Amino acid sequence: MDLVKRLEEYRDRERELMWEGTFAQYFEIATKKPEVARLSHERVYHMIMDAGVETTRNNEQHYNFFSQEIFGIEKPLQQIVDYFHSAAQRLEVRKRILLLMGPVGGGKSTIVTLLKRGLEEYSKSTVGALYEIKGCPMHEEPLHLIPHELRSDVEREFGIYIEGDLCPHCRYMVDTQFKGRIEEVPVKRVAFSEKYRMGVGTFTPSDPKSQDISELVGGIDLSTIGEVGVESDPRAYRFDGELNISNRGIMEFVEMLKTDEKFLYVLLTLSQEQNIKTGRFSMIYADEVVISHTNEHEYQSFVGNKKSEALQDRIILVKVPYNLRVSDEVKIYEKLLKQSALKDVHIAPYTLRIASVFALLTRLEPSKKAGMSLMKKLKLYDGEDMEDFKQKDVRELQEEAVREGMDGISPRYVINRLSNALVKHNVTCINPIDALRALRDGLDQHTSITREERERYLNFVSEARKEYDELAKKEVQRAFVYSYEESARTLLNNYLDNVEAYCNKTRLRDPITDEEMEPDEHLMRSIEEQIGVSENAKRSFREEILIRISSLARKGQTFDYTSHERLKEAIEKKLFADLRDVVKITTSTRTPDKEQLRKINEVVNRLMAEHGYCHVCANEILRYTGSLLNR
């Protein structure tokens, strides 16, 4: 990378953001691009939508804006986007505070941070460009300069909606410096930045005895009041509170419900009237998105307090539970691990998946449906169909569980324990068993779980271990079957010959004796039973295979070992069952002979080349599977 060249390009981009001109020039820009004058909620909504939207197979909206950072909580994200969509239409909902409520580590603050960082970047883009009255401490929309009497004409002729009034600072400047000649007022482009306190702010509650309301709404400037003489002069006031500097952007109110009541009263006026009351001035118009987040306990206390009813009525609540899909939980851990400097330790396949299985078991609520275990529920939520339950049952299960995802182990705990395992001395690879051991050992140090919860969580560790046992056997099974690939192909062809004869009601011819034979029912059932195809369902399954063969033939393609996922699994399982003794001997012999060693090396190489294992974890899973088969 040529750093000097890149720095020059960066400075060129920054110079583009330093446009300055007069209000007359700005108005010309606004007539051609009315989006520069969007209100805050509308700007945030378009920022999200401009990043792109995809519709999943479950007809859920998948917003690209969140897709790299937030996983598995589509419903809360949809509610947040719906809030901004309504607010963008200037409906009453924009006069509400958005409150995210959920368990620790569920992603609430990540969502807010994404919105803040996203708005900073969006304001630097061409499509998200916005402008301010130069020198205004509240980054005032320049169209506020237009007198109220002319605004209806401007909207009718140019389609530009204008809402709000000049802040005291700008009104004083227009009256004294420009004598009402608003067309000459300087305007400049603005790029939002929390670091420079422009359009993005954060308010954090602290000790109510020492925290001053000026942190929210600004205060008297003692250095200038001696010069101007009165507190009601805008020059004697610092418009530098978080609500002031966040005008036209986003203000994050961290743990809003932990703050003192006097700070909440300010929000009452802001949310309903879109005004801030400061010092000796009349109401100051403010257009900003106020987002806060809290936990469930704080929220329940807030709701139970009758004094806070007025504020409760001005809040839009979005529950942000823990993710409940294994595949998305894995993405969370992958994201967190990518942010680390860890490079020398290999994470074996299924390690993050098994850790995720444990975490999700702690978050799920037991179902009242007969035969619905937590593990079945977990797999259904992740898109797998079970024997007795299908994806159509998922909605019913979700409606049955009232508080699902609001309790349990947080991603932070899991990543803390994985980190502990990863940094141990001489560790070059961690596998699922290492992860489960770390998760189990950490329960004694977990500060917020009871003894009963600990016992329950230990049972979930055992459940996750059983799930890994099955995965490990399948993984080694697949690698061994590939070593006997010719056997798998022969078995498949034999099965297909028999299926074709069975469906067409014909007989087979013995290749050696040339005798005619009935289809081998025992062979077909021995394969089909591996994947739970019942006696009643065997005909439809076999016909489905023939339809697939003819469909591929029409396209000029050949039906092979991988053409039908369930049949592939059945062939592998059947072959593995036949090879079981070979695998047991090969994986558990302490001093394998030359042929066994060749087979082991073949399987290890297959695991390393095609399944993401390193030499350490490939040998580890072989030893582990051997011990499982010998039990």
Short mmCIF file of C-alpha atoms in Angstrom, two decimals, residues 53-528:
data_model
loop_
_atom_site.label_atom_id
_atom_site.label_comp_id
_atom_site.label_asym_id
_atom_site.label_seq_id
_atom_site.Cartn_x
_atom_site.Cartn_y
_atom_site.Cartn_z
CA VAL A 53 -32.84 -5.26 1.62
CA GLU A 54 -33.18 -8.97 0.88
CA THR A 55 -36.18 -11.23 1.49
CA THR A 56 -35.36 -14.62 3.06
CA ARG A 57 -37.14 -17.88 2.24
CA ASN A 58 -39.26 -17.36 5.39
CA ASN A 59 -40.38 -13.99 3.94
CA GLU A 60 -38.35 -12.11 6.54
CA GLN A 61 -36.71 -8.82 5.58
CA HIS A 62 -32.93 -9.03 5.83
CA TYR A 63 -31.37 -5.56 6.09
CA ASN A 64 -27.81 -5.39 4.77
CA PHE A 65 -27.11 -2.40 7.01
CA PHE A 66 -27.10 -4.71 10.07
CA SER A 67 -26.03 -7.95 8.39
CA GLN A 68 -22.29 -7.86 9.16
CA GLU A 69 -22.68 -7.12 12.87
CA ILE A 70 -26.08 -8.32 14.12
CA PHE A 71 -27.20 -11.93 13.75
CA GLY A 72 -30.37 -13.86 14.55
CA ILE A 73 -32.64 -11.08 15.84
CA GLU A 74 -34.58 -10.23 12.67
CA LYS A 75 -37.84 -9.50 14.50
CA PRO A 76 -36.43 -6.70 16.73
CA LEU A 77 -34.55 -5.25 13.74
CA GLN A 78 -37.79 -5.27 11.73
CA GLN A 79 -39.56 -3.42 14.57
CA ILE A 80 -36.76 -0.82 14.64
CA VAL A 81 -36.96 -0.31 10.86
CA ASP A 82 -40.78 -0.09 11.10
CA TYR A 83 -40.39 2.65 13.73
CA PHE A 84 -38.10 4.67 11.46
CA HIS A 85 -40.35 4.03 8.45
CA SER A 86 -43.38 5.45 10.28
CA ALA A 87 -41.35 8.35 11.66
CA ALA A 88 -39.99 9.08 8.16
CA GLN A 89 -43.61 9.70 7.06
CA ARG A 90 -43.80 12.36 9.80
CA LEU A 91 -46.35 10.32 11.74
CA GLU A 92 -46.80 10.89 15.46
CA VAL A 93 -44.44 8.00 16.26
CA ARG A 94 -41.42 10.22 15.54
CA LYS A 95 -42.22 12.09 18.74
CA ARG A 96 -41.37 9.00 20.77
CA ILE A 97 -38.17 7.78 22.38
CA LEU A 98 -36.96 4.42 21.05
CA LEU A 99 -36.11 2.13 23.98
CA LEU A 100 -34.31 -1.18 23.42
CA MET A 101 -34.86 -3.63 26.28
CA GLY A 102 -33.21 -7.00 26.69
CA PRO A 103 -30.62 -9.14 28.51
CA VAL A 104 -26.94 -8.21 28.81
CA GLY A 105 -24.85 -9.01 25.75
CA GLY A 106 -27.89 -9.30 23.50
CA GLY A 107 -26.76 -6.63 21.01
CA LYS A 108 -28.67 -3.51 22.16
CA SER A 109 -25.69 -1.19 22.33
CA THR A 110 -24.27 -2.73 19.14
CA ILE A 111 -27.45 -1.74 17.28
CA VAL A 112 -27.20 1.85 18.55
CA THR A 113 -23.49 2.04 17.74
CA LEU A 114 -24.20 0.77 14.21
CA LEU A 115 -26.83 3.49 13.71
CA LYS A 116 -24.46 6.19 15.00
CA ARG A 117 -21.43 5.07 12.99
CA GLY A 118 -23.65 4.49 9.97
CA LEU A 119 -25.06 8.02 10.16
CA GLU A 120 -21.54 9.45 10.33
CA GLU A 121 -20.57 7.64 7.13
CA TYR A 122 -23.91 8.37 5.44
CA SER A 123 -23.52 12.12 6.02
CA LYS A 124 -20.21 11.97 4.12
CA SER A 125 -21.79 10.31 1.08
CA THR A 126 -23.34 12.14 -1.87
CA VAL A 127 -26.80 10.70 -1.24
CA GLY A 128 -26.67 11.49 2.49
CA ALA A 129 -25.22 15.01 2.21
CA LEU A 130 -26.60 17.70 4.54
CA TYR A 131 -25.80 21.33 5.29
CA GLU A 132 -25.86 23.69 8.28
CA ILE A 133 -25.87 27.39 9.01
CA LYS A 134 -22.18 28.13 9.44
CA GLY A 135 -21.23 28.71 13.05
CA CYS A 136 -24.48 27.35 14.50
CA PRO A 137 -23.76 25.28 17.65
CA MET A 138 -26.84 23.15 16.86
CA HIS A 139 -25.97 22.51 13.18
CA GLU A 140 -29.19 24.25 12.17
CA GLU A 141 -31.06 23.35 8.98
CA PRO A 142 -30.52 26.45 6.74
CA LEU A 143 -34.15 26.34 5.53
CA HIS A 144 -35.18 27.54 9.01
CA LEU A 145 -34.03 30.95 7.78
CA ILE A 146 -37.12 31.17 5.53
CA PRO A 147 -39.90 33.12 7.30
CA HIS A 148 -43.03 31.13 8.25
CA GLU A 149 -45.16 33.28 5.94
CA LEU A 150 -43.24 32.03 2.87
CA ARG A 151 -42.91 28.34 3.78
CA SER A 152 -46.24 27.16 2.37
CA ASP A 153 -45.37 28.78 -0.97
CA VAL A 154 -41.95 27.12 -0.97
CA GLU A 155 -43.50 23.71 -0.25
CA ARG A 156 -46.15 24.15 -2.93
CA GLU A 157 -43.70 25.29 -5.61
CA PHE A 158 -40.57 23.24 -4.81
CA GLY A 159 -41.94 20.31 -2.78
CA ILE A 160 -39.66 21.13 0.15
CA TYR A 161 -41.17 20.58 3.60
CA ILE A 162 -39.79 22.96 6.27
CA GLU A 163 -40.26 22.36 9.97
CA GLY A 164 -38.74 24.15 12.95
CA ASP A 165 -37.38 27.54 14.01
CA LEU A 166 -34.01 29.18 14.31
CA CYS A 167 -32.11 28.62 17.53
CA PRO A 168 -31.43 31.78 19.64
CA HIS A 169 -27.83 31.91 18.40
CA CYS A 170 -28.79 31.99 14.70
CA ARG A 171 -31.70 34.38 15.26
CA TYR A 172 -29.35 36.84 16.96
CA MET A 173 -26.80 36.47 14.12
CA VAL A 174 -29.42 37.08 11.39
CA ASP A 175 -30.84 40.12 13.20
CA THR A 176 -27.53 41.79 14.10
CA GLN A 177 -24.98 40.74 11.47
CA PHE A 178 -27.18 40.40 8.37
CA LYS A 179 -30.09 42.71 9.25
CA GLY A 180 -32.56 40.09 8.03
CA ARG A 181 -30.84 39.49 4.65
CA ILE A 182 -31.06 35.72 4.96
CA GLU A 183 -29.88 35.05 1.39
CA GLU A 184 -26.38 36.19 2.48
CA VAL A 185 -26.16 33.97 5.57
CA PRO A 186 -23.21 31.57 5.18
CA VAL A 187 -23.99 27.87 4.82
CA LYS A 188 -21.60 24.91 4.81
CA ARG A 189 -21.74 21.18 4.39
CA VAL A 190 -21.53 19.16 7.60
CA ALA A 191 -20.25 15.65 8.26
CA PHE A 192 -21.61 14.12 11.45
CA SER A 193 -19.04 12.96 13.96
CA GLU A 194 -19.44 11.90 17.57
CA LYS A 195 -15.75 12.58 18.13
CA TYR A 196 -16.19 16.23 17.11
CA ARG A 197 -19.67 16.43 18.74
CA MET A 198 -21.51 17.07 15.51
CA GLY A 199 -24.92 15.46 15.03
CA VAL A 200 -24.15 12.39 17.14
CA GLY A 201 -24.14 12.43 20.93
CA THR A 202 -24.09 10.10 23.93
CA PHE A 203 -25.38 10.83 27.42
CA THR A 204 -24.25 8.57 30.25
CA PRO A 205 -25.89 8.83 33.68
CA SER A 206 -23.64 9.17 36.70
CA ASP A 207 -24.07 10.29 40.32
CA PRO A 208 -27.27 12.44 40.31
CA LYS A 209 -25.80 14.65 43.07
CA SER A 210 -22.85 15.72 40.94
CA GLN A 211 -24.30 15.45 37.42
CA ASP A 212 -25.64 18.72 36.06
CA ILE A 213 -28.55 19.22 33.65
CA SER A 214 -26.23 21.38 31.53
CA GLU A 215 -24.68 18.13 30.22
CA LEU A 216 -27.97 17.64 28.39
CA VAL A 217 -29.09 21.15 27.46
CA GLY A 218 -26.03 23.41 27.80
CA GLY A 219 -25.52 26.20 30.33
CA ILE A 220 -24.48 29.78 31.06
CA ASP A 221 -21.07 30.80 29.73
CA LEU A 222 -19.50 32.58 32.72
CA SER A 223 -16.63 33.92 30.60
CA THR A 224 -18.93 36.08 28.44
CA ILE A 225 -21.82 36.99 30.73
CA GLY A 226 -19.79 39.90 32.11
CA GLU A 227 -19.52 41.37 28.61
CA VAL A 228 -23.14 40.93 27.49
CA GLY A 229 -24.76 41.66 30.85
CA VAL A 230 -27.84 39.37 30.77
CA GLU A 231 -28.33 35.62 30.84
CA SER A 232 -30.97 35.75 28.09
CA ASP A 233 -28.39 36.92 25.51
CA PRO A 234 -27.44 33.96 23.26
CA ARG A 235 -23.80 35.02 23.45
CA ALA A 236 -23.85 34.27 27.19
CA TYR A 237 -24.99 30.69 26.71
CA ARG A 238 -23.16 27.53 25.67
CA PHE A 239 -25.41 25.41 23.42
CA ASP A 240 -23.18 22.38 23.96
CA GLY A 241 -25.37 19.88 25.78
CA GLU A 242 -25.78 16.43 24.26
CA LEU A 243 -29.30 17.31 23.05
CA ASN A 244 -27.98 20.49 21.43
CA ILE A 245 -25.10 18.94 19.54
CA SER A 246 -27.20 15.90 18.49
CA ASN A 247 -29.72 18.08 16.68
CA ARG A 248 -30.56 16.61 13.23
CA GLY A 249 -28.86 13.33 14.15
CA ILE A 250 -28.91 10.72 16.91
CA MET A 251 -28.59 10.98 20.67
CA GLU A 252 -27.90 7.79 22.60
CA PHE A 253 -29.19 7.86 26.17
CA VAL A 254 -27.20 5.09 27.89
CA GLU A 255 -29.28 3.23 30.51
CA MET A 256 -31.92 5.96 30.47
CA LEU A 257 -33.94 4.42 33.29
CA LYS A 258 -31.01 4.62 35.72
CA THR A 259 -30.82 8.39 35.44
CA ASP A 260 -32.23 11.00 37.79
CA GLU A 261 -35.84 12.18 37.24
CA LYS A 262 -34.83 15.77 36.43
CA PHE A 263 -33.06 14.53 33.28
CA LEU A 264 -36.13 12.56 32.21
CA TYR A 265 -38.35 15.66 32.45
CA VAL A 266 -36.26 17.26 29.67
CA LEU A 267 -37.06 14.25 27.48
CA LEU A 268 -40.80 14.73 28.06
CA THR A 269 -40.75 18.11 26.32
CA LEU A 270 -38.32 17.00 23.64
CA SER A 271 -40.27 13.87 22.71
CA GLN A 272 -43.73 15.43 22.57
CA GLU A 273 -43.05 19.03 21.46
CA GLN A 274 -39.66 18.55 19.77
CA ASN A 275 -38.40 21.43 21.87
CA ILE A 276 -35.67 21.88 24.45
CA LYS A 277 -36.18 24.29 27.36
CA THR A 278 -32.88 25.93 28.28
CA GLY A 279 -31.97 28.78 30.60
CA ARG A 280 -33.68 32.11 29.92
CA PHE A 281 -34.69 31.25 26.34
CA SER A 282 -37.99 30.26 24.84
CA MET A 283 -38.39 26.72 23.53
CA ILE A 284 -35.60 25.68 21.14
CA TYR A 285 -36.63 23.41 18.28
CA ALA A 286 -34.70 20.14 18.05
CA ASP A 287 -35.08 17.39 15.46
CA GLU A 288 -33.26 14.29 16.63
CA VAL A 289 -33.60 10.57 17.16
CA VAL A 290 -33.35 9.66 20.86
CA ILE A 291 -32.45 6.00 21.45
CA SER A 292 -31.90 4.37 24.79
CA HIS A 293 -31.37 0.84 26.08
CA THR A 294 -31.99 -0.89 29.37
CA ASN A 295 -32.32 -4.31 30.94
CA GLU A 296 -35.57 -6.03 31.86
CA HIS A 297 -35.28 -5.51 35.63
CA GLU A 298 -34.80 -1.74 35.28
CA TYR A 299 -37.69 -1.56 32.81
CA GLN A 300 -40.11 -3.42 35.12
CA SER A 301 -39.23 -1.04 37.98
CA PHE A 302 -39.81 1.92 35.65
CA VAL A 303 -43.19 0.59 34.50
CA GLY A 304 -44.24 -0.01 38.12
CA ASN A 305 -43.54 3.62 39.05
CA LYS A 306 -46.75 5.65 38.67
CA LYS A 307 -44.76 8.91 38.60
CA SER A 308 -43.26 7.95 35.26
CA GLU A 309 -46.55 7.33 33.41
CA ALA A 310 -46.16 10.45 31.22
CA LEU A 311 -42.75 9.29 29.97
CA GLN A 312 -43.92 5.67 29.57
CA ASP A 313 -46.54 6.96 27.15
CA ARG A 314 -43.81 8.58 25.05
CA ILE A 315 -41.68 5.45 24.64
CA ILE A 316 -41.61 2.92 21.81
CA LEU A 317 -40.37 -0.34 23.35
CA VAL A 318 -38.48 -2.92 21.29
CA LYS A 319 -37.50 -6.14 23.03
CA VAL A 320 -34.06 -7.37 21.98
CA PRO A 321 -33.71 -10.99 23.18
CA TYR A 322 -30.76 -13.29 22.69
CA ASN A 323 -30.36 -14.94 19.29
CA LEU A 324 -32.03 -18.38 19.13
CA ARG A 325 -30.45 -19.85 15.97
CA VAL A 326 -27.26 -21.92 16.18
CA SER A 327 -25.98 -20.85 12.75
CA ASP A 328 -26.34 -17.17 13.71
CA GLU A 329 -24.71 -17.73 17.12
CA VAL A 330 -21.68 -19.19 15.32
CA LYS A 331 -21.49 -16.00 13.22
CA ILE A 332 -21.46 -13.91 16.42
CA TYR A 333 -18.43 -15.81 17.77
CA GLU A 334 -16.67 -15.75 14.40
CA LYS A 335 -17.12 -11.97 14.28
CA LEU A 336 -15.75 -11.52 17.82
CA LEU A 337 -12.77 -13.84 17.21
CA LYS A 338 -11.89 -12.07 13.94
CA GLN A 339 -11.50 -8.85 15.92
CA SER A 340 -8.76 -10.47 18.04
CA ALA A 341 -5.04 -10.72 17.28
CA LEU A 342 -5.18 -14.51 17.61
CA LYS A 343 -3.43 -16.17 14.67
CA ASP A 344 -1.46 -19.20 15.87
CA VAL A 345 -4.27 -21.25 17.44
CA HIS A 346 -6.50 -23.33 15.19
CA ILE A 347 -10.20 -23.70 16.04
CA ALA A 348 -11.39 -27.17 15.05
CA PRO A 349 -14.59 -27.60 13.00
CA TYR A 350 -17.79 -27.70 15.10
CA THR A 351 -16.08 -26.04 18.10
CA LEU A 352 -18.11 -22.83 17.78
CA ARG A 353 -21.22 -24.79 16.81
CA ILE A 354 -21.12 -26.97 19.94
CA ALA A 355 -20.47 -23.91 22.14
CA SER A 356 -23.48 -22.29 20.44
CA VAL A 357 -25.65 -25.37 21.08
CA PHE A 358 -24.87 -25.10 24.80
CA ALA A 359 -25.59 -21.36 24.90
CA LEU A 360 -28.91 -21.73 23.07
CA LEU A 361 -30.12 -24.62 25.25
CA THR A 362 -29.86 -22.25 28.24
CA ARG A 363 -32.04 -19.65 26.44
CA LEU A 364 -34.86 -21.85 25.19
CA GLU A 365 -38.11 -22.46 27.09
CA PRO A 366 -39.41 -26.05 27.36
CA SER A 367 -42.39 -26.71 25.09
CA LYS A 368 -45.70 -28.23 26.17
CA LYS A 369 -45.92 -30.14 22.89
CA ALA A 370 -45.53 -33.90 23.32
CA GLY A 371 -42.18 -35.17 22.10
CA MET A 372 -40.67 -31.70 21.71
CA SER A 373 -37.29 -31.71 23.49
CA LEU A 374 -35.12 -28.61 23.76
CA MET A 375 -32.65 -30.13 21.29
CA LYS A 376 -35.42 -30.73 18.73
CA LYS A 377 -36.64 -27.19 19.24
CA LEU A 378 -33.11 -25.85 18.77
CA LYS A 379 -32.75 -27.70 15.46
CA LEU A 380 -36.19 -26.61 14.24
CA TYR A 381 -35.32 -22.96 14.97
CA ASP A 382 -32.14 -23.44 12.94
CA GLY A 383 -34.09 -24.56 9.88
CA GLU A 384 -33.83 -28.35 10.24
CA ASP A 385 -36.94 -30.53 9.91
CA MET A 386 -37.44 -33.20 12.56
CA GLU A 387 -39.26 -36.52 12.20
CA ASP A 388 -42.45 -35.35 13.94
CA PHE A 389 -42.13 -31.59 13.47
CA LYS A 390 -41.62 -29.32 10.47
CA GLN A 391 -40.85 -25.64 9.89
CA LYS A 392 -44.56 -24.83 9.92
CA ASP A 393 -44.54 -25.66 13.66
CA VAL A 394 -41.92 -23.00 14.45
CA ARG A 395 -44.37 -20.08 14.65
CA GLU A 396 -46.58 -22.00 17.08
CA LEU A 397 -43.56 -22.81 19.26
CA GLN A 398 -42.48 -19.15 19.27
CA GLU A 399 -45.97 -17.98 20.26
CA GLU A 400 -46.08 -20.54 23.06
CA ALA A 401 -42.80 -19.27 24.59
CA VAL A 402 -43.47 -15.85 26.17
CA ARG A 403 -40.00 -14.91 27.46
CA GLU A 404 -37.78 -17.06 25.27
CA GLY A 405 -34.37 -15.53 24.71
CA MET A 406 -34.64 -13.10 27.62
CA ASP A 407 -32.60 -15.34 29.97
CA GLY A 408 -29.68 -17.73 29.68
CA ILE A 409 -25.98 -17.62 28.87
CA SER A 410 -24.85 -14.52 27.00
CA PRO A 411 -22.43 -14.52 24.03
CA ARG A 412 -20.02 -12.57 26.25
CA TYR A 413 -19.71 -15.49 28.69
CA VAL A 414 -19.07 -17.96 25.86
CA ILE A 415 -16.45 -15.80 24.18
CA ASN A 416 -14.79 -15.15 27.57
CA ARG A 417 -14.49 -18.91 28.18
CA LEU A 418 -13.30 -19.63 24.63
CA SER A 419 -10.68 -16.89 25.04
CA ASN A 420 -9.54 -18.57 28.24
CA ALA A 421 -9.08 -21.88 26.39
CA LEU A 422 -7.35 -20.25 23.40
CA VAL A 423 -4.59 -18.53 25.37
CA LYS A 424 -3.49 -21.49 27.47
CA HIS A 425 0.20 -22.34 27.30
CA ASN A 426 1.26 -24.64 24.42
CA VAL A 427 -2.26 -24.79 22.94
CA THR A 428 -2.12 -24.95 19.14
CA CYS A 429 -5.69 -26.13 18.50
CA ILE A 430 -8.93 -26.25 20.49
CA ASN A 431 -11.74 -28.68 19.73
CA PRO A 432 -15.39 -28.93 20.84
CA ILE A 433 -14.48 -30.96 23.95
CA ASP A 434 -12.00 -28.23 25.03
CA ALA A 435 -14.73 -25.63 24.52
CA LEU A 436 -17.30 -27.55 26.58
CA ARG A 437 -14.74 -28.11 29.33
CA ALA A 438 -13.99 -24.38 29.44
CA LEU A 439 -17.71 -23.51 29.51
CA ARG A 440 -18.34 -26.02 32.31
CA ASP A 441 -15.39 -24.89 34.44
CA GLY A 442 -16.42 -21.25 34.13
CA LEU A 443 -19.87 -21.80 35.64
CA ASP A 444 -18.37 -21.67 39.15
CA GLN A 445 -17.12 -18.14 38.42
CA HIS A 446 -20.36 -16.95 36.80
CA THR A 447 -21.65 -14.22 39.09
CA SER A 448 -25.34 -14.16 38.24
CA ILE A 449 -26.51 -17.80 38.19
CA THR A 450 -28.08 -19.69 41.07
CA ARG A 451 -27.15 -23.22 42.20
CA GLU A 452 -30.24 -24.64 40.47
CA GLU A 453 -29.34 -22.87 37.22
CA ARG A 454 -25.79 -24.19 37.48
CA GLU A 455 -27.06 -27.78 37.73
CA ARG A 456 -29.35 -27.20 34.76
CA TYR A 457 -26.51 -25.69 32.74
CA LEU A 458 -24.27 -28.69 33.54
CA ASN A 459 -26.97 -30.93 32.06
CA PHE A 460 -26.91 -28.75 28.94
CA VAL A 461 -23.13 -29.26 28.70
CA SER A 462 -23.85 -33.02 28.64
CA GLU A 463 -26.54 -32.52 25.97
CA ALA A 464 -24.13 -30.53 23.81
CA ARG A 465 -21.53 -33.28 24.31
CA LYS A 466 -24.00 -35.90 23.02
CA GLU A 467 -24.68 -33.72 19.99
CA TYR A 468 -20.94 -33.55 19.31
CA ASP A 469 -20.62 -37.34 19.67
CA GLU A 470 -23.06 -37.76 16.78
CA LEU A 471 -21.35 -35.07 14.69
CA ALA A 472 -17.91 -36.61 15.30
CA LYS A 473 -19.10 -40.07 14.24
CA LYS A 474 -20.67 -38.61 11.09
CA GLU A 475 -17.51 -36.67 10.28
CA VAL A 476 -15.24 -39.71 10.60
CA GLN A 477 -17.88 -41.83 8.85
CA ARG A 478 -17.82 -39.47 5.87
CA ALA A 479 -14.02 -39.47 5.72
CA PHE A 480 -13.86 -43.30 5.91
CA VAL A 481 -16.60 -43.71 3.32
CA TYR A 482 -14.60 -41.56 0.90
CA SER A 483 -11.71 -43.96 1.41
CA TYR A 484 -14.13 -46.69 0.31
CA GLU A 485 -15.66 -44.53 -2.39
CA GLU A 486 -15.81 -47.38 -4.89
CA SER A 487 -17.83 -49.40 -2.37
CA ALA A 488 -20.24 -46.47 -1.94
CA ARG A 489 -20.71 -46.17 -5.70
CA THR A 490 -21.32 -49.92 -6.07
CA LEU A 491 -23.84 -49.89 -3.23
CA LEU A 492 -25.67 -46.92 -4.78
CA ASN A 493 -25.87 -48.54 -8.23
CA ASN A 494 -27.09 -51.77 -6.70
CA TYR A 495 -29.79 -49.87 -4.79
CA LEU A 496 -30.90 -47.91 -7.87
CA ASP A 497 -31.18 -51.11 -9.96
CA ASN A 498 -33.45 -52.63 -7.34
CA VAL A 499 -35.53 -49.45 -6.94
CA GLU A 500 -36.09 -49.21 -10.68
CA ALA A 501 -37.22 -52.84 -10.85
CA TYR A 502 -39.48 -52.38 -7.83
CA CYS A 503 -41.21 -49.23 -9.18
CA ASN A 504 -41.57 -50.62 -12.72
CA LYS A 505 -42.70 -54.03 -11.37
CA THR A 506 -40.00 -55.84 -13.34
CA ARG A 507 -37.39 -58.44 -12.37
CA LEU A 508 -33.61 -58.14 -12.18
CA ARG A 509 -31.14 -60.38 -14.04
CA ASP A 510 -28.27 -61.90 -12.05
CA PRO A 511 -25.04 -60.79 -13.80
CA ILE A 512 -23.33 -64.12 -13.03
CA THR A 513 -26.02 -66.82 -13.44
CA ASP A 514 -28.22 -64.79 -15.81
CA GLU A 515 -31.24 -65.84 -13.73
CA GLU A 516 -34.19 -63.48 -13.21
CA MET A 517 -34.71 -62.34 -9.58
CA GLU A 518 -37.19 -60.30 -7.56
CA PRO A 519 -35.93 -56.86 -6.35
CA ASP A 520 -33.87 -57.26 -3.15
CA GLU A 521 -36.26 -55.81 -0.56
CA HIS A 522 -33.84 -56.55 2.29
CA LEU A 523 -31.07 -54.50 0.65
CA MET A 524 -33.37 -51.54 -0.10
CA ARG A 525 -34.82 -51.45 3.42
CA SER A 526 -31.37 -51.80 5.04
CA ILE A 527 -30.41 -48.53 3.30
CA GLU A 528 -33.72 -46.66 3.74
#
